[in-house]
CSV table of C-alpha atoms and ligand atoms in Angstrom, one decimal:
chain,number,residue,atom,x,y,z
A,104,UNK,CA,9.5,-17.1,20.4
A,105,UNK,CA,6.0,-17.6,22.0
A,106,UNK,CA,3.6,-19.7,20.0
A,107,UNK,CA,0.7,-19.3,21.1
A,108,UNK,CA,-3.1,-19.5,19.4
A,109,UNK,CA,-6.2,-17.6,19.6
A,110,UNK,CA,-8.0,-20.4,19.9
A,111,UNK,CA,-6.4,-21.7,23.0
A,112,UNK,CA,-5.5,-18.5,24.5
A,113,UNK,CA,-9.6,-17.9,24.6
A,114,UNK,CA,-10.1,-21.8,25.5
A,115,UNK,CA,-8.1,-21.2,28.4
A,116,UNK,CA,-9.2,-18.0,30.2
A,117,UNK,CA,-13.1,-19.4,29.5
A,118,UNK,CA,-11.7,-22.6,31.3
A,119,UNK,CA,-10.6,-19.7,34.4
A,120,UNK,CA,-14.5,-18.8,33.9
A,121,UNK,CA,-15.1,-22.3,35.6
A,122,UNK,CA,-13.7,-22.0,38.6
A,123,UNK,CA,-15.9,-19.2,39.9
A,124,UNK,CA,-18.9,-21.1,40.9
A,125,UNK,CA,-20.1,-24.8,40.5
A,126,UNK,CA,-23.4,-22.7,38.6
A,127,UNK,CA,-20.7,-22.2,35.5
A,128,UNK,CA,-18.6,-25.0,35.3
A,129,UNK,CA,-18.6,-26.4,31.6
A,130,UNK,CA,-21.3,-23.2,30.8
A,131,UNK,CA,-19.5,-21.2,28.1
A,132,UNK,CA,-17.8,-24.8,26.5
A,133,UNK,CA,-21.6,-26.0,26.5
A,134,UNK,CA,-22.6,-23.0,25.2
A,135,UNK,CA,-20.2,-22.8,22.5
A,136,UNK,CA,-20.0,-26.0,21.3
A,137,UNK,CA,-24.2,-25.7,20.9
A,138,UNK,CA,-23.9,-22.8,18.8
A,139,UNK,CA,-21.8,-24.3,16.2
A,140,UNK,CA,-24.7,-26.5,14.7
A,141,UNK,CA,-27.2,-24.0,15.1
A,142,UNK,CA,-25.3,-21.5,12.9
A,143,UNK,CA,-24.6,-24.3,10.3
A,144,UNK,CA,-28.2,-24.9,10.3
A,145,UNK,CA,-29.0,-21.1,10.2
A,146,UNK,CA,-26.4,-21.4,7.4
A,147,UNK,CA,-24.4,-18.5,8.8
A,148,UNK,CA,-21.0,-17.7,7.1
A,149,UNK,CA,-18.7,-20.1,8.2
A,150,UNK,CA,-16.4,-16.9,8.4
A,151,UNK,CA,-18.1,-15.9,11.6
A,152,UNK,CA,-17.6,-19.0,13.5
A,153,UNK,CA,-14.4,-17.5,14.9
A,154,UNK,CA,-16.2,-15.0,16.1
A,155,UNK,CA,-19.3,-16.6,17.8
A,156,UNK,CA,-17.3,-19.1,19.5
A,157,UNK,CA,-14.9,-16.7,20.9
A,158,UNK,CA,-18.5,-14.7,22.2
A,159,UNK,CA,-19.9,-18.0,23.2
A,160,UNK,CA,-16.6,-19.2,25.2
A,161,UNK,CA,-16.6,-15.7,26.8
A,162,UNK,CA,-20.2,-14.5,27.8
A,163,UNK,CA,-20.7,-13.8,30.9
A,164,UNK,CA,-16.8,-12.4,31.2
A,165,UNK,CA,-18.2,-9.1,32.8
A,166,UNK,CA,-20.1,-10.4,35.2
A,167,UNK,CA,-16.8,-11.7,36.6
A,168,UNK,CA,-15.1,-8.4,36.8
A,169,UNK,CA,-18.6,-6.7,38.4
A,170,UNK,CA,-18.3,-9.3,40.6
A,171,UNK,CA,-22.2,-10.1,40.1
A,172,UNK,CA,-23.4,-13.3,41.5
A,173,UNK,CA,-23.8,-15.8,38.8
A,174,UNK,CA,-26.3,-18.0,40.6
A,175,UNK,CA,-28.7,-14.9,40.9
A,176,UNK,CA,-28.3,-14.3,37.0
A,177,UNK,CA,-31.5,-15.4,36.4
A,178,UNK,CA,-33.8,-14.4,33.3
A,179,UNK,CA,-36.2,-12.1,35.0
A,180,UNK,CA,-33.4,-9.8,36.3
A,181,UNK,CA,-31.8,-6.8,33.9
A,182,UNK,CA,-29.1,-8.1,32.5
A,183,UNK,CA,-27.9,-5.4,30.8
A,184,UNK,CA,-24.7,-4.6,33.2
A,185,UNK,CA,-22.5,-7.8,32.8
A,186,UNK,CA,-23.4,-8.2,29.0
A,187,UNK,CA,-21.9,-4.1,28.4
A,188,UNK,CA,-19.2,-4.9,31.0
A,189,UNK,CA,-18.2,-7.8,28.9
A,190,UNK,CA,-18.0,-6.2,25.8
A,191,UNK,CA,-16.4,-3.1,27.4
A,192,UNK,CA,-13.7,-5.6,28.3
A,193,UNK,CA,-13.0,-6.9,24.9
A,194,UNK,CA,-13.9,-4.4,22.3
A,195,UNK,CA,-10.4,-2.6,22.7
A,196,UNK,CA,-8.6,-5.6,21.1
A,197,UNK,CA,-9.3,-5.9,17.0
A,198,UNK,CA,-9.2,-9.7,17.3
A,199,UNK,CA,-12.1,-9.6,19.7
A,200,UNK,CA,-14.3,-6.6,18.6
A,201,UNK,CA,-17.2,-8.4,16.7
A,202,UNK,CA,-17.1,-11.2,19.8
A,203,UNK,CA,-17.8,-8.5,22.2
A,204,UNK,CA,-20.5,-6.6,20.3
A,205,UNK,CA,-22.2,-10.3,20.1
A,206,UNK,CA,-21.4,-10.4,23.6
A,207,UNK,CA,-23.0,-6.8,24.2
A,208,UNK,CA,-26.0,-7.9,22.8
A,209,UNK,CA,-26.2,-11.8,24.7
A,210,UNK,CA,-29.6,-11.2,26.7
A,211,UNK,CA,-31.3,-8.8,24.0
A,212,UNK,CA,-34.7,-9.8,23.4
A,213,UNK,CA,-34.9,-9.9,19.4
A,214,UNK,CA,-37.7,-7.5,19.1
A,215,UNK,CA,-35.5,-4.8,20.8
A,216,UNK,CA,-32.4,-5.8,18.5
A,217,UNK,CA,-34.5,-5.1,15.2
A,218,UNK,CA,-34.9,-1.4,16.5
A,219,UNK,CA,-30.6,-1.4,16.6
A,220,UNK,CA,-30.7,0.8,13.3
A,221,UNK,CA,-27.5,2.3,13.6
A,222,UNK,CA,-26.1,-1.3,14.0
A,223,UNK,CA,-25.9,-2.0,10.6
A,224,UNK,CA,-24.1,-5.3,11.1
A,225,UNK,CA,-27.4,-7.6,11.0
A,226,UNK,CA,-25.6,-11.1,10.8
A,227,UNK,CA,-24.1,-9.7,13.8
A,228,UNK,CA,-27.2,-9.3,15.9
A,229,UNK,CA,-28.3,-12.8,14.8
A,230,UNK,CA,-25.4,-14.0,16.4
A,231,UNK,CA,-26.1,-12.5,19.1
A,232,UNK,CA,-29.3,-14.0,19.7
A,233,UNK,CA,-28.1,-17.6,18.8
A,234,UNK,CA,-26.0,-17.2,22.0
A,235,UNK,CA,-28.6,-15.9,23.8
A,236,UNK,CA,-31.0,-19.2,22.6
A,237,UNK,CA,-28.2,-22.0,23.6
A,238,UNK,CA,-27.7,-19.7,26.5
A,239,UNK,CA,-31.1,-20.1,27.9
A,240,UNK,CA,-31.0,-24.3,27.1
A,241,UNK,CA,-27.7,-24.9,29.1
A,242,UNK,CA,-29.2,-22.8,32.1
A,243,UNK,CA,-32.9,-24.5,31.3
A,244,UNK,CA,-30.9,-28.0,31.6
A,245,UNK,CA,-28.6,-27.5,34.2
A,246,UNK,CA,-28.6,-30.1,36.9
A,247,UNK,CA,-30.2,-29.1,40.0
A,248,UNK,CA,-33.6,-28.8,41.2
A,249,UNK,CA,-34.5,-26.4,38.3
A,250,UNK,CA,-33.4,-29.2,35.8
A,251,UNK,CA,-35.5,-29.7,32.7
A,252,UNK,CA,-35.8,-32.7,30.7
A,253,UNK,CA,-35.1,-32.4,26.3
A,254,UNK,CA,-38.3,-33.2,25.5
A,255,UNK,CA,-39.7,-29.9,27.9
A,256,UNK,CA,-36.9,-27.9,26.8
A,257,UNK,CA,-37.8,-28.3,23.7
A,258,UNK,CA,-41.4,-27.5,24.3
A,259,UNK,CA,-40.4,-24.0,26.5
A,260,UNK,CA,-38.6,-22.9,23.3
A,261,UNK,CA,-40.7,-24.0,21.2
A,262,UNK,CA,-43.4,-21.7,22.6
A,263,UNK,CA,-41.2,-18.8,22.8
A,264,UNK,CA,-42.5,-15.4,21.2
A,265,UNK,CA,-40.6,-14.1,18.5
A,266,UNK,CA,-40.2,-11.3,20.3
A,267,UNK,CA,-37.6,-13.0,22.5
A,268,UNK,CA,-35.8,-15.0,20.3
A,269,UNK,CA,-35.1,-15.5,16.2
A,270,UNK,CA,-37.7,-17.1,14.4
A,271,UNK,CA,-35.4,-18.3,12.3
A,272,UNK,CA,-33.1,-19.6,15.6
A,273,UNK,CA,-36.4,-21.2,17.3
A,274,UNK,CA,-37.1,-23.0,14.5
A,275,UNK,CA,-33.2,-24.1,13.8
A,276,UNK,CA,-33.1,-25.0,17.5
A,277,UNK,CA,-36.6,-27.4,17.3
A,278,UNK,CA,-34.3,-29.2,14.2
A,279,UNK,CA,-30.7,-30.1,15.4
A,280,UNK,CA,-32.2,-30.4,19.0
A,281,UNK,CA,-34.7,-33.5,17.5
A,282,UNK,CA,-31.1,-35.8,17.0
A,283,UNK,CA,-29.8,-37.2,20.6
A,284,UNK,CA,-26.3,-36.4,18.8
A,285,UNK,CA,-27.0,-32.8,19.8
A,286,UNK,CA,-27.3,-33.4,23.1
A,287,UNK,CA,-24.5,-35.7,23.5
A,288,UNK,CA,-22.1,-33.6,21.8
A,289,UNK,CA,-23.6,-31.0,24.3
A,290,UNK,CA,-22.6,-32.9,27.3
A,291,UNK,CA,-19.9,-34.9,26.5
A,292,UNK,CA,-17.5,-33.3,29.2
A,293,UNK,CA,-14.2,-34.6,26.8
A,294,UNK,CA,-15.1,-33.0,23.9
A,295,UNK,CA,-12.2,-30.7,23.2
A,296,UNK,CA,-12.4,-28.0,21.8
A,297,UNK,CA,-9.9,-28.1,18.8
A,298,UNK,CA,-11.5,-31.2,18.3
A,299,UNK,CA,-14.2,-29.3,17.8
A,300,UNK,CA,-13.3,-26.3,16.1
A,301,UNK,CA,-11.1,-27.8,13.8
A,302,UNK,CA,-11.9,-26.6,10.2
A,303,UNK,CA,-14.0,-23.8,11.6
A,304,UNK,CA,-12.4,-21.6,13.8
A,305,UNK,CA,-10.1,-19.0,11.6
A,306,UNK,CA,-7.3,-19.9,13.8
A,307,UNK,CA,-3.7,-17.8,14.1
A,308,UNK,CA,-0.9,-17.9,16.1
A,309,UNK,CA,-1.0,-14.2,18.0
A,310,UNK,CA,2.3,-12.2,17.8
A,311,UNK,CA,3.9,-11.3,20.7
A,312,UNK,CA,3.2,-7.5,21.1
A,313,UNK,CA,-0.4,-8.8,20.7
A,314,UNK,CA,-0.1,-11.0,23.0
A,315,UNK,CA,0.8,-8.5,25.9
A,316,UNK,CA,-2.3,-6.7,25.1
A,317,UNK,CA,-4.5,-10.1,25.4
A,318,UNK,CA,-2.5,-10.7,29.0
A,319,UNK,CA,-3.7,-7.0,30.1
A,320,UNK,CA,-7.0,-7.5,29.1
A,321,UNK,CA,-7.6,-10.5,31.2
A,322,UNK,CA,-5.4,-9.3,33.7
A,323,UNK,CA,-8.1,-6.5,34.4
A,324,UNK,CA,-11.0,-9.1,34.4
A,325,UNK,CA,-9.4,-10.9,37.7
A,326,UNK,CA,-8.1,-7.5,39.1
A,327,UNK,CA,-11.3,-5.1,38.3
A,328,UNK,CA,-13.2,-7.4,41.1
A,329,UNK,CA,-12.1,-5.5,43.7
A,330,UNK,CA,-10.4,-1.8,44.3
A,331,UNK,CA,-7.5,-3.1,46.3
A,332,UNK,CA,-6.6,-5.6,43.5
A,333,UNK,CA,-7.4,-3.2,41.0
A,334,UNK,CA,-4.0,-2.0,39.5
A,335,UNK,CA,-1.7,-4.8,40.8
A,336,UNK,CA,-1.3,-6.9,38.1
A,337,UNK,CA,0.4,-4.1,36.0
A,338,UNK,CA,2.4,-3.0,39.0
A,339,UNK,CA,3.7,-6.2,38.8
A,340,UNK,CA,4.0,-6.5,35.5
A,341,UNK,CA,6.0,-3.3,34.9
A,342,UNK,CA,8.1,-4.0,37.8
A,343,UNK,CA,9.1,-7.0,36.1
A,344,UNK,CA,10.2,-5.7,32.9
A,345,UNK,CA,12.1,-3.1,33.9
A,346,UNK,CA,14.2,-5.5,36.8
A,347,UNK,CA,14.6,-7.6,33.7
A,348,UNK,CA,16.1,-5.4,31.8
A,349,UNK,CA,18.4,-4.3,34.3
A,350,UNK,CA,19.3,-7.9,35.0
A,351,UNK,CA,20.4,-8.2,31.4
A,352,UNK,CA,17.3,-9.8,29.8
A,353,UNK,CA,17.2,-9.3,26.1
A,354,UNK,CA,14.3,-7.9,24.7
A,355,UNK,CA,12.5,-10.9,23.4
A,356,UNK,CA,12.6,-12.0,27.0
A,357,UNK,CA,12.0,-9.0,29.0
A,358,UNK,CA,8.6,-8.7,26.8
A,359,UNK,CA,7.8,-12.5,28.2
A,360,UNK,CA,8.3,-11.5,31.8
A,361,UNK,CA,5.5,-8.7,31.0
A,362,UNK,CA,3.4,-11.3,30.0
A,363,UNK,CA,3.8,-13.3,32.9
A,364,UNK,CA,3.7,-10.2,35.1
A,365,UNK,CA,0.2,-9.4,33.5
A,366,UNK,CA,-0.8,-13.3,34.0
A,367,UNK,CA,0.4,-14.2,37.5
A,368,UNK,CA,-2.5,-13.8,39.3
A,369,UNK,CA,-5.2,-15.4,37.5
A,370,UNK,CA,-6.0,-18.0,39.4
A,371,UNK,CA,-7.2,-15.8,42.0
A,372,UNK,CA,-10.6,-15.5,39.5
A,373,UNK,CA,-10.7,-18.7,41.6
A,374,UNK,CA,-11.0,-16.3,45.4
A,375,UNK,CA,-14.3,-15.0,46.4
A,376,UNK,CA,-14.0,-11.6,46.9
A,377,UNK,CA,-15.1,-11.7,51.0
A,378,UNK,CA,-11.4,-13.0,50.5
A,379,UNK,CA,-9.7,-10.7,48.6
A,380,UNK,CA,-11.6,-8.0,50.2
A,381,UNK,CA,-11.3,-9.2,54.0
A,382,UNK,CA,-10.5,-6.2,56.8
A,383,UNK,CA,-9.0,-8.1,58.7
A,384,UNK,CA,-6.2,-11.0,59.3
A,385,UNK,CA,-7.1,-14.4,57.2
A,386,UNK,CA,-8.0,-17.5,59.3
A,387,UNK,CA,-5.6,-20.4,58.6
A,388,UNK,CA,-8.3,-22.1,56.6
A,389,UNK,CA,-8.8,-18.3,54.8
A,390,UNK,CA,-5.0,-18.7,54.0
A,391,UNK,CA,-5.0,-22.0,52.6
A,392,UNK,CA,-7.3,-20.8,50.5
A,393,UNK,CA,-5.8,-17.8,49.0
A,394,UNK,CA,-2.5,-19.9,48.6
A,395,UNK,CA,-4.7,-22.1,46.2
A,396,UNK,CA,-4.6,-19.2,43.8
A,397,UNK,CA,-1.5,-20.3,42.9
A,398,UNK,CA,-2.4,-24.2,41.6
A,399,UNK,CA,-5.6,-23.1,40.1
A,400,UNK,CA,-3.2,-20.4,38.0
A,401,UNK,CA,-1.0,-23.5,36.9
A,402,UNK,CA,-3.7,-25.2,36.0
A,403,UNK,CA,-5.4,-22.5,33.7
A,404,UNK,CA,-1.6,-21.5,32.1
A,405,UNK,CA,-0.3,-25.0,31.6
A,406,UNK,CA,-3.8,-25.4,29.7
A,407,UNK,CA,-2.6,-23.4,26.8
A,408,UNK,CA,0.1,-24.5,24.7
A,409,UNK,CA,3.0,-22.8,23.7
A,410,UNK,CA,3.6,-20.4,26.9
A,411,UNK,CA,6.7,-22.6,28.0
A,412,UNK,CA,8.5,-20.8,30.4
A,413,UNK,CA,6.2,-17.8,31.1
A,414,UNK,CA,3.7,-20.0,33.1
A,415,UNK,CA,6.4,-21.4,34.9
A,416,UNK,CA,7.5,-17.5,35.8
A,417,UNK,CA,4.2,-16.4,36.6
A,418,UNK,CA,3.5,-19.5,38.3
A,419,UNK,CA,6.5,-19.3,41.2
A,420,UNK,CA,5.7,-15.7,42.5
A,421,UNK,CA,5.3,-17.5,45.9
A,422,UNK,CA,8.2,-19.6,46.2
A,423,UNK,CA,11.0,-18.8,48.2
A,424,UNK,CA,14.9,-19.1,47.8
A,425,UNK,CA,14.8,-20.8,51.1
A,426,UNK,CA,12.5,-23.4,50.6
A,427,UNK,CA,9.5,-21.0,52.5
A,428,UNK,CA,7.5,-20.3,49.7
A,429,UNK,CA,4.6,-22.1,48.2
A,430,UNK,CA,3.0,-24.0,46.9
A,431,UNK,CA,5.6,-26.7,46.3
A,432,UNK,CA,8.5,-25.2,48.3
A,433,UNK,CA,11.2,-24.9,45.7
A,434,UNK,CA,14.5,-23.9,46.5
A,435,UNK,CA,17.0,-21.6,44.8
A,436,UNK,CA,18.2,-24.5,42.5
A,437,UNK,CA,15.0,-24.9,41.2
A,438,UNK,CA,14.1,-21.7,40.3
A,439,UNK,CA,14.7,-19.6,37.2
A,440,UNK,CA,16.0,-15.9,37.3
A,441,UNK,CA,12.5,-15.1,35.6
A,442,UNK,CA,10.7,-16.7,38.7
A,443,UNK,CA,13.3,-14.9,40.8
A,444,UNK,CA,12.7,-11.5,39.2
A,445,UNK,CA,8.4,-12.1,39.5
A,446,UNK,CA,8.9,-12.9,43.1
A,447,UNK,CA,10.4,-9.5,44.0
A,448,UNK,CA,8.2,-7.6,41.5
A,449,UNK,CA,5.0,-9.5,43.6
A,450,UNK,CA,5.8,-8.7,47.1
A,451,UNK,CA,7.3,-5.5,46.3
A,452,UNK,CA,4.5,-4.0,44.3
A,453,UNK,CA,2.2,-5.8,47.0
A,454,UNK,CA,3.8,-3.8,50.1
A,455,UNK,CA,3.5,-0.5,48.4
A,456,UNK,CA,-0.8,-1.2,47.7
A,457,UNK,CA,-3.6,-0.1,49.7
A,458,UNK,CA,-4.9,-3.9,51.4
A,459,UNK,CA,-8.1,-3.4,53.1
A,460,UNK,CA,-6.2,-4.7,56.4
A,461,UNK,CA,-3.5,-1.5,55.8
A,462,UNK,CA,-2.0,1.1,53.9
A,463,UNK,CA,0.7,0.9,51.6
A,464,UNK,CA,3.9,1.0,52.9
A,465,UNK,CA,6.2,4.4,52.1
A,466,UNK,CA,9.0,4.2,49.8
A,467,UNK,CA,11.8,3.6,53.1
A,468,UNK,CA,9.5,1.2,54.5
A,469,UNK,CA,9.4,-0.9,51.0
A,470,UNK,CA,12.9,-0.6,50.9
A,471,UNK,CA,13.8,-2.0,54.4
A,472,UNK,CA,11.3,-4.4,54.0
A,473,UNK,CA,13.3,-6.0,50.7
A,474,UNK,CA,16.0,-5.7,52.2
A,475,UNK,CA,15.2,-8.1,55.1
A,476,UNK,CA,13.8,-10.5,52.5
A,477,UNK,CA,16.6,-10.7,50.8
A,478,UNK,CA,19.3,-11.0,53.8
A,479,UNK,CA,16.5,-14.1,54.9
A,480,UNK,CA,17.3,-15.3,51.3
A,481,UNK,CA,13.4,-15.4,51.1
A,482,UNK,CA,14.0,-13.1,47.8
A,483,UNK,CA,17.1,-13.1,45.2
A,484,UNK,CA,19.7,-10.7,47.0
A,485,UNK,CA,20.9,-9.6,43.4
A,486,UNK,CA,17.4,-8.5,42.1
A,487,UNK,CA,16.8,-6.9,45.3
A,488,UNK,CA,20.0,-5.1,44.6
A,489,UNK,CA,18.9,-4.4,41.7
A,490,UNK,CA,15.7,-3.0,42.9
A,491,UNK,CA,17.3,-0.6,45.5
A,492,UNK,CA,20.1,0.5,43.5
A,493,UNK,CA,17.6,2.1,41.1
A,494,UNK,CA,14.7,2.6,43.4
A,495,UNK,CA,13.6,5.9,42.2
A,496,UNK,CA,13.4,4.9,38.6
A,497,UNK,CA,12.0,1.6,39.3
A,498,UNK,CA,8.9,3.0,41.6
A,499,UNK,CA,8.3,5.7,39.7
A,500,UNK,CA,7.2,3.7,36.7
A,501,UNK,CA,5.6,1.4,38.8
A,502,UNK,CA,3.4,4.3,40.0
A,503,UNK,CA,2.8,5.6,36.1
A,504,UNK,CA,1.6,1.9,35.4
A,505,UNK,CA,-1.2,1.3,37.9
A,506,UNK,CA,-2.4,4.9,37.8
A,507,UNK,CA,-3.0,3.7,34.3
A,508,UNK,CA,-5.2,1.0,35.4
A,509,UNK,CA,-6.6,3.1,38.0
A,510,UNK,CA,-7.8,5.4,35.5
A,511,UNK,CA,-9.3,2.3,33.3
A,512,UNK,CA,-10.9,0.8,36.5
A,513,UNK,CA,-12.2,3.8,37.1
A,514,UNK,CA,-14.0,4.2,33.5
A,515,UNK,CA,-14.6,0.6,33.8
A,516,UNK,CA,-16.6,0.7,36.7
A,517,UNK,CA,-18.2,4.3,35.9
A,518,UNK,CA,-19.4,3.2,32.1
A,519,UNK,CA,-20.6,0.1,34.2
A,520,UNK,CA,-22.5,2.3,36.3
A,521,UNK,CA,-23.8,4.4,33.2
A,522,UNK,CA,-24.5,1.5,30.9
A,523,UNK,CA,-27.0,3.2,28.8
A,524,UNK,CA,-25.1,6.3,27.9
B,259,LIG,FE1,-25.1,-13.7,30.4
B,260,LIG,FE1,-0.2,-14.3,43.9
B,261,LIG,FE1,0.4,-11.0,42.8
């Protein structure tokens, strides 16, 4: 049984959010854990906490999977695209829907949201704009040259039009901004969340079915960067499931491996894209850095309670049976048959994808290829077995599964490209 909660699950992938540039390290945490006084001194219903830290700990999500340059998100540019792509990622799951129409609505100017008739939800919209505020403070104190001191912050805010920003939020924002407190617990790098959120957020442990759909989701933020690494995750994924079943996996478990199919890649939110993306053969110094992908993964899953074993699948996709594998070498004692079974779900799914350095291989070529990996004992000779003894079945669900995610890339990236239809 996976115990997992909402609350960490979303702590966790906005801690992925981190790793992408040194411009958003500790942003969305700041961000968050500045909106909960300012809605307690709006006096907003404590009932929406939940949902304006989950929008505030997941902002700028889209502008991950658009791959947009965070550095050049600056104010005076149209930010329309990554606040829509963000809440085009989110909306399809019920526990996040009122976070991503927050999120939708992040860089609105308030005069704008008060034309939003037809968004009837006016609490909602308020929300929105608190993030915006505390969003605008964390970039307007950011260390760097751009760096503003409290006392100017508060003077540029103070003197913003009300056609920007909530009078109501301005003025809310000149009060709990006047106590140092506000900025300490701002900047105070060990705040913890749960710390934090303790008594507000509405938390719940996520069932598992629930679960997998949380894993896809995010799965499709670190895939959607790029077109080659579009649909892999849930080639893996379903690869996985079905080799565990036919390894003799019980439900319960085969629904885990899924999970950790959907997750093992996230660290490589971590890659820049000239990476993932590169024509050509990676440099040593290129490779290391891929490999990384792997640690930074660890990190983000071992950050969220109650996975147990599933990080630890999703985490060995690139160890070997022979010791060959990274990143810490394991051999065959030391790994599980769900790190076994991931292993030949990643490299097989990988041989079969488009890379922008080659085409995917053929269905004979896959098939020698695992073969060789397993008589190398690279790769678990039974689940390679496994694999070619019911080849036919396996690929063609495989296929079915990422030309699902094809088709969602694909709307995606065109409702991306058509944000204001
Ligand atoms: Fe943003
Ligand atoms: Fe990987
Ligand atoms: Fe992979």
């Amino acid at each position: 049984m996976i115990n997992v909660s909402l609350l960490d699950l979303v702590v966790g992938v906005s801690g992925a959010l981190d790793y992408v540039s040194q411009t958003v390290t500790g942003h969305h945490r700041r961000v968050a854990v500045s909106c909960i006084p300012m809605a307690r001194e709006i006096g907003i219903d404590s009932c929406s906490y939940t949902d304006l830290l989950i929008a505030a700990l997941l902002h700028d999500i889209g502008a991950f999977s658009l791959d947009l340059d965070l550095n050049a998100l600056d104010f005076d540019a149209d930010l329309t695209e990554h606040s829509v792509a963000g809440y085009r990622l989110l909306k399809g799951h019920p526990a996040l829907l009122r976070a991503a129409q927050i999120i939708r609505n992040h860089h609105t100017p308030w005069h704008e949201l008060q034309t939003r008739h037809e968004e009837a939800d006016s609490e909602m919209l308020l929300l929105s704009n608190i993030v915006n505020l505390m969003d605008r403070v964390d970039i307007l104190s950011k260390v760097g040259a751009r760096a503003f001191t409290r006392d100017k912050i508060r003077d540029i805010i103070g003197n913003y039009s009300p056609l920007f920003y909530n009078e109501q939020a301005i003025e809310a924002f000149m009060d709990v901004s006047a106590s140092p407190a506000f900025w300490e617990s701002v900047r105070d790098e060990t705040i913890q969340m749960r710390e934090m959120a303790d008594g507000l957020f509405n938390d719940r442990h996520i069932p598992e079915e629930q679960l997998i759909d949380f894993s896809r989701l995010f799965s499709y933020v670190i895939d959607f960067r790029s077109r080659h690494t579009a649909t892999h995750s849930q080639g893996v994924a379903e690869t996985a499931t079905q080799l565990a079943k036919l390894a003799g996996m019980d439900e319960a478990e085969t629904l885990r491996m899924r999970l950790a199919g959907n997750l093992h890649d996230i660290g490589k939110i971590a890659l820049p894209l000239s990476l993932l993306d590169k024509p050509g053969k990676l440099k040593p110094i290129e490779f290391n850095h891929v490999q990384h992908h792997v640690q930074v993964g660890e990190q983000i899953l071992k950050s969220i309670s109650g996975l147990g074993e599933i990080s630890d699948w999703a985490c060995q996709h690139h160890e070997r049976l022979n010791g060959k594998g990274y990143p810490y070498g394991l051999k065959e004692e030391a790994l599980s048959l769900g790190s076994r079974i991931m292993a030949v779900a990643d490299v097989y799914t990988a041989i079969t994808e488009d890379r922008p350095y080659r085409e995917g291989m053929t269905p004979e070529e896959a098939r020698s290829v695992m073969t060789s990996l397993s008589k190398s004992r690279s790769l678990d000779s039974d689940i390679v077995g496994l694999l070619l003894d019911n080849f036919d079945e396996l690929n063609a669900v495989r296929t079915i599964a990422q030309a699902k995610a094809l088709r969602d890339f694909k709307m995606f990236r065109n409702a991306s490209q058509d944000i204001l239809t």
